Tab-separated table of C-alpha atoms in Angstrom:
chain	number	residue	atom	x	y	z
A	591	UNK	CA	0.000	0.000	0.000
A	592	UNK	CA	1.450	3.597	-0.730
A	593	UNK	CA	1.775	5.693	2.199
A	594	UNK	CA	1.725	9.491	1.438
A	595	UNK	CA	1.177	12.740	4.323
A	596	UNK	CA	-2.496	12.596	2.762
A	597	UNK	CA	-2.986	8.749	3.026
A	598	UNK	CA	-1.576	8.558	6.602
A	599	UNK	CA	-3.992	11.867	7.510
A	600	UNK	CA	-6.792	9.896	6.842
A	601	UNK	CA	-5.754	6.921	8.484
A	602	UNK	CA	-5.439	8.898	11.665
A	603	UNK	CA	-8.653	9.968	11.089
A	604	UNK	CA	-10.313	6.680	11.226
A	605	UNK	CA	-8.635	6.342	14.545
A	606	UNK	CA	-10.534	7.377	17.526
A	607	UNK	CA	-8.962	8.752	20.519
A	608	UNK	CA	-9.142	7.206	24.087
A	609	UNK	CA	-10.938	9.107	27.068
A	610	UNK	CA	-8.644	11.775	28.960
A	611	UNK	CA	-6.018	11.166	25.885
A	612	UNK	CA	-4.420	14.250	24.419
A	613	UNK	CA	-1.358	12.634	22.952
A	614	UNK	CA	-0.533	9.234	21.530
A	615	UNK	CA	2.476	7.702	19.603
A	616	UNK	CA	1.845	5.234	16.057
A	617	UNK	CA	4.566	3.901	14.159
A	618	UNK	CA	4.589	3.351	10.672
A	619	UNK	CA	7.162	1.491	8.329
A	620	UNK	CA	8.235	3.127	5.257
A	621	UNK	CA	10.488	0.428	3.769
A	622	UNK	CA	10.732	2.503	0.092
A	623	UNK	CA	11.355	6.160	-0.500
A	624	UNK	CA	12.146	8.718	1.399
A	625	UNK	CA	11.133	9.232	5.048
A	626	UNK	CA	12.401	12.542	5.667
A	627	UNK	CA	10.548	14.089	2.544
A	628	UNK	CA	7.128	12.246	3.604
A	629	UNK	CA	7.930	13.638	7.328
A	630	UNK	CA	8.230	17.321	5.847
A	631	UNK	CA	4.888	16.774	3.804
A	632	UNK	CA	3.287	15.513	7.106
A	633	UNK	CA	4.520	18.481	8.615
A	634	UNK	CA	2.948	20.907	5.695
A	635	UNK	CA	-0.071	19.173	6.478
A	636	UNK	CA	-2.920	21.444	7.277
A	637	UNK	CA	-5.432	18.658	8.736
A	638	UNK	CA	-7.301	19.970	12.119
A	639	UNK	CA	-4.777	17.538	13.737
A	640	UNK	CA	-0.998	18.077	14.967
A	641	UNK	CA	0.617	15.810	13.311
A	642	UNK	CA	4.419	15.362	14.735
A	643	UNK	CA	6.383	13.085	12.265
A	644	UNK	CA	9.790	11.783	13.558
A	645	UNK	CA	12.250	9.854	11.598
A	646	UNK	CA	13.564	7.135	14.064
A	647	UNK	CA	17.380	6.014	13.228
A	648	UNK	CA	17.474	5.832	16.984
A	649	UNK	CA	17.622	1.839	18.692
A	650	UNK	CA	14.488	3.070	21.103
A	651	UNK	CA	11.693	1.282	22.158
A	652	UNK	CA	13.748	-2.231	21.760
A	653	UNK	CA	12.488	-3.140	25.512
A	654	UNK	CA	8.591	-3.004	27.090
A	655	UNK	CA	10.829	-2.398	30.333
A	656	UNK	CA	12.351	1.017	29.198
A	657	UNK	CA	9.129	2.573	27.623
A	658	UNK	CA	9.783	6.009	29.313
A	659	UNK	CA	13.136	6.637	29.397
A	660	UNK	CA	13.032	5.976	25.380
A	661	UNK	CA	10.306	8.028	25.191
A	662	UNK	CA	12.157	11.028	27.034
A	663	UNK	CA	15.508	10.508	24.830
A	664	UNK	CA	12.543	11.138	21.962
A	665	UNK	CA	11.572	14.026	23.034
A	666	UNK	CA	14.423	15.641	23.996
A	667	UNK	CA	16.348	14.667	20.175
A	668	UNK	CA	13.509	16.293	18.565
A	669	UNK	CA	12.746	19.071	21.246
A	670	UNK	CA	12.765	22.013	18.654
A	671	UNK	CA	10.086	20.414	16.304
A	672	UNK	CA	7.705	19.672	19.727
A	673	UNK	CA	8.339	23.593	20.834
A	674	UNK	CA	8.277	25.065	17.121
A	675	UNK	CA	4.455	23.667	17.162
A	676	UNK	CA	1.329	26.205	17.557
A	677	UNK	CA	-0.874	24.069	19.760
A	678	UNK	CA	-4.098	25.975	20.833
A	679	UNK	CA	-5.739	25.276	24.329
A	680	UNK	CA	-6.938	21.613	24.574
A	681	UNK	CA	-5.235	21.062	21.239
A	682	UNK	CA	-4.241	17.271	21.071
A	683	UNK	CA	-1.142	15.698	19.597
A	684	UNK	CA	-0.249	12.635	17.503
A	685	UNK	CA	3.168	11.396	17.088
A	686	UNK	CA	3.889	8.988	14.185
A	687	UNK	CA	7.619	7.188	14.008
A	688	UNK	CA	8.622	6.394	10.642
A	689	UNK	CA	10.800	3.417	10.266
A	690	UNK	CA	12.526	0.992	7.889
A	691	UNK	CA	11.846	-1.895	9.789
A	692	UNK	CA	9.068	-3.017	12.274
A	693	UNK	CA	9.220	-2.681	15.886
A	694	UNK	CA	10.037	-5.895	17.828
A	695	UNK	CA	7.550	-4.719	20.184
A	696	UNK	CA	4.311	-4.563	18.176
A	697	UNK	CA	2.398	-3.041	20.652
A	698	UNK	CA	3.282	-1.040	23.774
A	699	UNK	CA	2.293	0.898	26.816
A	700	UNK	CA	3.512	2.480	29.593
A	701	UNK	CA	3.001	5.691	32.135
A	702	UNK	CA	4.973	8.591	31.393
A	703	UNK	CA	6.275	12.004	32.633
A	704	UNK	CA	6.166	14.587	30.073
A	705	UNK	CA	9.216	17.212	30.109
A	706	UNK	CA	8.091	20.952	31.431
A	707	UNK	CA	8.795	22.712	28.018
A	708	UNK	CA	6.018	20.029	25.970
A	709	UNK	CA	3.614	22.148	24.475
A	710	UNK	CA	0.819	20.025	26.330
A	711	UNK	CA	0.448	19.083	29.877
A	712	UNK	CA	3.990	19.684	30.691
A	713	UNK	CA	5.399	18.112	33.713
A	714	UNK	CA	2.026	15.693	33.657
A	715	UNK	CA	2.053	12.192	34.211
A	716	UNK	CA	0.431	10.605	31.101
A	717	UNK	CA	0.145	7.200	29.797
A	718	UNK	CA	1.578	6.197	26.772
A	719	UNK	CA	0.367	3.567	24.113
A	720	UNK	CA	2.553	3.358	21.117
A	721	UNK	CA	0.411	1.204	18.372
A	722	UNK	CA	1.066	-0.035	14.885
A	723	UNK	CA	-0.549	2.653	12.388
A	724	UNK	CA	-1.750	-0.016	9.903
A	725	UNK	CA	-3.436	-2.526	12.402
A	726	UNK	CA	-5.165	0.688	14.484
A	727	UNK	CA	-6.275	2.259	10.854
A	728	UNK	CA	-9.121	0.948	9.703
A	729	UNK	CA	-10.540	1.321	6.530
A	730	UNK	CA	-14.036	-0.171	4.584
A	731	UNK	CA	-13.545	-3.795	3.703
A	732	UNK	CA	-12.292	-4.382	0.026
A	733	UNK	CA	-13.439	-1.171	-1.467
A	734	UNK	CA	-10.567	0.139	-1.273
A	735	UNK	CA	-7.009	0.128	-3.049
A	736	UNK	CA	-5.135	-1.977	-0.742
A	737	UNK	CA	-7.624	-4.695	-1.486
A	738	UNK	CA	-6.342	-4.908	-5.243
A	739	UNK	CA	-9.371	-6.794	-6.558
A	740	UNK	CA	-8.973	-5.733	-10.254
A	741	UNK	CA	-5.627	-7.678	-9.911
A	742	UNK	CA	-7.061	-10.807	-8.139
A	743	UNK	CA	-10.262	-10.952	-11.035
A	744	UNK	CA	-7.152	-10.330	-13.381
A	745	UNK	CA	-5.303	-13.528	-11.935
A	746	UNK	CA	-8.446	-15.317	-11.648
A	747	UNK	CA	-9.737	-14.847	-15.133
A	748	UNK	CA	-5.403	-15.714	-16.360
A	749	UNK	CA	-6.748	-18.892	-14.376
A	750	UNK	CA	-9.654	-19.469	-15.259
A	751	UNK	CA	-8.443	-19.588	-19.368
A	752	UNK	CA	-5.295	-21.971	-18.344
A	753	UNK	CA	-7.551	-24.650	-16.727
A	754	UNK	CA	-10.316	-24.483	-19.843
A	755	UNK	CA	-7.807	-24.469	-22.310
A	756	UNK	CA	-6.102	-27.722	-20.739
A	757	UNK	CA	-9.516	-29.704	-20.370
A	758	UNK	CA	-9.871	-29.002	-24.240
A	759	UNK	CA	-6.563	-30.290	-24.501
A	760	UNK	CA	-7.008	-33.300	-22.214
A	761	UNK	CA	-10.612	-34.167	-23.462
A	762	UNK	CA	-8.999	-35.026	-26.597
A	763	UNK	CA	-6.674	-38.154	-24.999
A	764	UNK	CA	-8.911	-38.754	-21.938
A	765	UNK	CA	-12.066	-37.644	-22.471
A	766	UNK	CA	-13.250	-40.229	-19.674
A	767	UNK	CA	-11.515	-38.063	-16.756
A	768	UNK	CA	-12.909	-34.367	-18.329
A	769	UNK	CA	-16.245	-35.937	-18.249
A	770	UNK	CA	-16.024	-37.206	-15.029
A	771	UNK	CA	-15.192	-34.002	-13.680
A	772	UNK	CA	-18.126	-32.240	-15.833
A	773	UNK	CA	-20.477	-34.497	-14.519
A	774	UNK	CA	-19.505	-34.020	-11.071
A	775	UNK	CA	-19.757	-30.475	-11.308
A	776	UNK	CA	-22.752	-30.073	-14.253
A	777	UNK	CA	-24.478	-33.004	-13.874
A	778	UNK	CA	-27.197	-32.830	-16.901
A	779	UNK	CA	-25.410	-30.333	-18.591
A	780	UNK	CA	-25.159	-31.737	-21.887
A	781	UNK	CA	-22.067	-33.358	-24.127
A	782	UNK	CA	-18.318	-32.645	-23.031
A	783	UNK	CA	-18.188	-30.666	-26.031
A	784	UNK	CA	-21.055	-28.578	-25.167
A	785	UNK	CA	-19.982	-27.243	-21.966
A	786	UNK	CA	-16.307	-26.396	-23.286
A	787	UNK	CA	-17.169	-24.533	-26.013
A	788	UNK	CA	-20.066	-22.902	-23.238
A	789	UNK	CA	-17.039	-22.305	-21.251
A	790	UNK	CA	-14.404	-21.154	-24.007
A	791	UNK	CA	-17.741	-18.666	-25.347
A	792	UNK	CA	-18.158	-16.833	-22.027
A	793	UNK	CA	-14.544	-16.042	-21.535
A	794	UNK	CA	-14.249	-14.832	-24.560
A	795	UNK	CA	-16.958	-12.550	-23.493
A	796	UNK	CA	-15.316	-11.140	-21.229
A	797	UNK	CA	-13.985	-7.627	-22.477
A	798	UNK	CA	-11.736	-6.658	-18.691
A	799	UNK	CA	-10.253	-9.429	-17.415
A	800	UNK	CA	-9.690	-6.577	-14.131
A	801	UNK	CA	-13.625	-6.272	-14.064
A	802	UNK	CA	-14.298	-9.880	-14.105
A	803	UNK	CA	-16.461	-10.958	-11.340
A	804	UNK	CA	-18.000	-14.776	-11.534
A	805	UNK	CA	-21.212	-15.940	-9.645
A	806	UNK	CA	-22.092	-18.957	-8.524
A	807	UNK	CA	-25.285	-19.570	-10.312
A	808	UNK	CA	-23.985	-19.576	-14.221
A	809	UNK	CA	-24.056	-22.699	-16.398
A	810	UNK	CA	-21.428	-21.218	-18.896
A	811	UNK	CA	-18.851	-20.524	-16.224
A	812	UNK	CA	-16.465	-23.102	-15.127
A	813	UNK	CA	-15.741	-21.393	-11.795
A	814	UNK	CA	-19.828	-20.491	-11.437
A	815	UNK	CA	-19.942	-24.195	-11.311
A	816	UNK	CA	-16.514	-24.518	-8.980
A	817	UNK	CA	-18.220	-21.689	-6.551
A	818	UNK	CA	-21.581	-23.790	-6.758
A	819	UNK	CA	-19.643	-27.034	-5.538
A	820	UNK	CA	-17.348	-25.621	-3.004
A	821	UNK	CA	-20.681	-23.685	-1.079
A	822	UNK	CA	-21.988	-26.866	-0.316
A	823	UNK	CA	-18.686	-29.324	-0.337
A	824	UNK	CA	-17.681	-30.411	3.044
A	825	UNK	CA	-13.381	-29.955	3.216
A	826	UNK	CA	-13.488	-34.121	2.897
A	827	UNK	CA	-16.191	-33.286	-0.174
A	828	UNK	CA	-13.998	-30.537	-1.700
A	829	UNK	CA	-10.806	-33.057	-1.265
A	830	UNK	CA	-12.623	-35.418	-3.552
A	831	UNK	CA	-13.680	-32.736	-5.850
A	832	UNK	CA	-10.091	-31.572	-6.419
A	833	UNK	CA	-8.713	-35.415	-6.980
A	834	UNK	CA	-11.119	-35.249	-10.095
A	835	UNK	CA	-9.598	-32.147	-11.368
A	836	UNK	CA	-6.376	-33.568	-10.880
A	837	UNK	CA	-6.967	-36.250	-13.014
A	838	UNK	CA	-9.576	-34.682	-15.183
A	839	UNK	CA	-6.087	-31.721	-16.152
A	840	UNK	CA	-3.519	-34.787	-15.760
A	841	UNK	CA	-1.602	-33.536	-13.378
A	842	UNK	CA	1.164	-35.756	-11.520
A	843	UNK	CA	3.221	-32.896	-10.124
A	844	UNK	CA	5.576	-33.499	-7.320
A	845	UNK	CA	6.076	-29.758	-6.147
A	846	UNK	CA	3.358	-28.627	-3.681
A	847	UNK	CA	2.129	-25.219	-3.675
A	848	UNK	CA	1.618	-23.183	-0.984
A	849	UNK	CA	-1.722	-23.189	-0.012
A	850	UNK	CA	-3.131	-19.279	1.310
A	851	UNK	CA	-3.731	-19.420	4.680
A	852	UNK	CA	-7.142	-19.744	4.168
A	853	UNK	CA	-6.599	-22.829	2.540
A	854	UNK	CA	-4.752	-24.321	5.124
A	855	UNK	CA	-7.453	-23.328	7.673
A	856	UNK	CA	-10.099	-25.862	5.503
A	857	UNK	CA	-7.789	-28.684	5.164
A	858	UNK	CA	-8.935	-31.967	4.456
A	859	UNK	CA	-9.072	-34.566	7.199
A	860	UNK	CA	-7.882	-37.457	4.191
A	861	UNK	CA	-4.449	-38.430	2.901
A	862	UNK	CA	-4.247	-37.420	-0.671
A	863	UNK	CA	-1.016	-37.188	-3.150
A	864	UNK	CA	0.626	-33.719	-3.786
A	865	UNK	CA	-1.250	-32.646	-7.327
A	866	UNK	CA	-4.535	-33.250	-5.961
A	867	UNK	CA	-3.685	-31.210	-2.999
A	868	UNK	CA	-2.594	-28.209	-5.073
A	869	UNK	CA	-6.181	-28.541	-6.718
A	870	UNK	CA	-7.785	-28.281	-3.236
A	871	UNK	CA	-5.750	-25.227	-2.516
A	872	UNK	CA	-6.512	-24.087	-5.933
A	873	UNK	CA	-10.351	-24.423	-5.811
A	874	UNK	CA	-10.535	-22.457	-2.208
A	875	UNK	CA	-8.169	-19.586	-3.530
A	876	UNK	CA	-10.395	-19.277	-6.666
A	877	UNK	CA	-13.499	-19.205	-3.951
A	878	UNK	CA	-11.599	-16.723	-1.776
A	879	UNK	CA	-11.236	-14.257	-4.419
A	880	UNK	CA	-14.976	-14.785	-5.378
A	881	UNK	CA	-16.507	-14.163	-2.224
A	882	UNK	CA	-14.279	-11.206	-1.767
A	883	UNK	CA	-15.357	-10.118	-4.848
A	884	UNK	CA	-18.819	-9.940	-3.745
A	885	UNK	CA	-17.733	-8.268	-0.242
A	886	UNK	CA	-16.137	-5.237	-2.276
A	887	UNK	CA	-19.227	-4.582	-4.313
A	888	UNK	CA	-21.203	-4.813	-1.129
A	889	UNK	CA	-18.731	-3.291	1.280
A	890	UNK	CA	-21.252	-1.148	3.159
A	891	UNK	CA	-22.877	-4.104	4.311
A	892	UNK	CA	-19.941	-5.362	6.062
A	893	UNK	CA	-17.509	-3.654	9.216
A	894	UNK	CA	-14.459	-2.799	8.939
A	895	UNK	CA	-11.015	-4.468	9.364
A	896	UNK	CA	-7.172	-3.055	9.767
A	897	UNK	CA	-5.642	-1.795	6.915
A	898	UNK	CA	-2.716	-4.260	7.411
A	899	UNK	CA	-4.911	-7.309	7.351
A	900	UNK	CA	-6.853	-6.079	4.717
A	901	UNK	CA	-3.098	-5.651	2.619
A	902	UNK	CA	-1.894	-9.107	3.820
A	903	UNK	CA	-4.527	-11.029	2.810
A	904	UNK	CA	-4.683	-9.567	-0.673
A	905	UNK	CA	-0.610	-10.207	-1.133
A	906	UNK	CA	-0.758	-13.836	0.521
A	907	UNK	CA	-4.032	-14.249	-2.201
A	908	UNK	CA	-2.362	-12.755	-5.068
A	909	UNK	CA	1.073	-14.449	-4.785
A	910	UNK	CA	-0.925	-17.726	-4.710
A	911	UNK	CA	-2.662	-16.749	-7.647
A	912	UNK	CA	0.944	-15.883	-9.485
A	913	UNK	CA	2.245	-19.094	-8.312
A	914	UNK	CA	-0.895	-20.717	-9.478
A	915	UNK	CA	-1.161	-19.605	-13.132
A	916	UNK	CA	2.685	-20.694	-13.383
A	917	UNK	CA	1.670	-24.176	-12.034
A	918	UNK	CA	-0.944	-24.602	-14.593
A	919	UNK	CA	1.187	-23.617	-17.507
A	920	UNK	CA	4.019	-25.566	-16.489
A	921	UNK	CA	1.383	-28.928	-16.857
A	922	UNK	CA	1.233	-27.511	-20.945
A	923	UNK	CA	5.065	-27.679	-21.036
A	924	UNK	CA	5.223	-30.368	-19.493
A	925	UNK	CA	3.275	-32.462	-21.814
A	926	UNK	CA	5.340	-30.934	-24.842
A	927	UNK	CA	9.088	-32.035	-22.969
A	928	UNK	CA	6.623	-35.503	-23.159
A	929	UNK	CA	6.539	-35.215	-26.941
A	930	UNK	CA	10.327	-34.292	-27.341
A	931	UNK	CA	11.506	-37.323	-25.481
A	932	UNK	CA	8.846	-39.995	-25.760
């Protein structure tokens, strides 16, 4: 996610303050670009709140135990920018560290004496939480650009293509397993033929692969009929399911992808080889990205979550989607180092 001063203004501003609080401490990490330019653009900021940005290249708050004395060396290395501020009566105050790494300490808290000369309840006891900006921030669920769905529909439609296109291919030498699987998942839906060229027609439909959003109710669709199966598969159902696609695509990989961790949370309960597995993890990404598909055009409907989970998930969803794409292509070159030796 890009952080700029305007960005991080408005994630302060989801942030509510605590009773009796007038100043609290966020850290941020900034692992690209420059931290003292964002720190002067914070500074420029004209946003009803004081906004103190400090560039940390100080080893503080390394210990829970020594909470205020770090906090004092703070103060007093930046003194002049605390004393330059204009802070009207009851004015509150919101420091934000900018670092290139994360803190050991994720979260911490501790009671603390302010020095004399702080523009705010000088000499006052206060107590001090110091939080992670991007877990406190919180922002609406999936509507927003952290959530990168027009790169997941992208990677899922990629997919989507890959796993027709090698059916066709396999339907041709096995048509046995590709109608297994069709039945399984279209039962009464006509000839093996049929429902590939149903499925080749609708993607080719498709004008934005980025604006590509599947339901789970479409005949035409492969993954409307994956989404159908995996709503009412139980994970020892969906482990079956995915044991068909492996054979029904011919896969006997050896290499096992790495499930998200979504997948791993609905693992089957049954022993099954490695390609099979990498279809189970492949079928629950593929109904990940479709139900947060649906979230994202509802997102009003739903609360909201930190803007760090909301970023994590999408990259641990995305870089399984990468990887997965790559995995399916690799079974098409595969077959064709087949044909140069055999």
């Amino acid at each position: 996610m890009e952080m700029d001063a305007k960005t991080i203004s408005n994630l302060l501003g989801t942030i509510e303050w605590g009773a009796s609080t007038s100043i609290r401490l966020f850290w941020l990490k900034i692992p690209q670009g420059s931290r003292d330019a964002l720190a002067e653009a914070l500074r420029k900021d004209e946003g009803a709140e004081v906004i103190v940005p400090i560039v940390l290249r100080e080893p503080l708050f390394l210990s829970a135990n020594a909470v205020m004395s770090d906090f004092s060396r703070l103060l007093e290395s930046h003194k002049k920018s605390f004393e330059d501020l204009k802070v009207v009566r009851d004015q509150k105050i919101t420091i934000i560290l900018l670092l290139k790494e994360n803190f050991n300490l994720s979260q911490i808290s501790s009671p603390v004496v302010l020095p004399r000369w702080f523009p705010i309840m000088g000499g006052v006891e206060a107590y001090l939480h110091i939080s992670d900006l991007l877990w406190c921030a919180e922002t609406e669920l999936l509507n927003c650009p952290g959530a990168q769905i027009d790169l997941m529909s992208a990677a899922l439609y990629d997919l989507e293509c890959s796993i027709v296109e090698r059916l066709r291919q396999i339907s041709v030498v096995k048509s046995g397993k590709v109608r297994a699987l069709l039945d399984t998942i279209n039962p009464g839906g006509g000839g093996t033929e049929a429902m590939l060229v149903s499925f080749e027609t609708f993607l080719k439909s498709v004008n934005d692969p980025k604006g590509y959003r599947p339901n789970s109710t479409s005949k035409s669709c492969l993954m409307s009929l994956l989404f159908s199966q995996v709503l009412k598969s139980s994970p020892d159902q969906l482990s079956s399911l995915s044991a068909k696609f492996q054979e029904a695509v011919a896969d006997n990989s050896v290499e096992l992808l790495r499930p998200t961790l979504f997948g791993i949370m609905l693992r089957p309960s049954n022993k099954t080889i490695v390609a099979a597995k990498n279809w189970h993890s492949l079928l629950l990404a593929a109904f990940q990205v479709y139900q947060l598909m649906n979230a994202s055009a509802h997102a009003g409907e739903y609360p909201k979550y930190p803007v760090s989970l909301i970023s994590s998930n999408a990259r641990d969803l995305l870089e399984f989607l990468v990887a997965a794409n790559k995995y399916v292509a690799f079974l098409f070159a595969a077959d064709e180092d087949d044909m140069v030796t055999g």
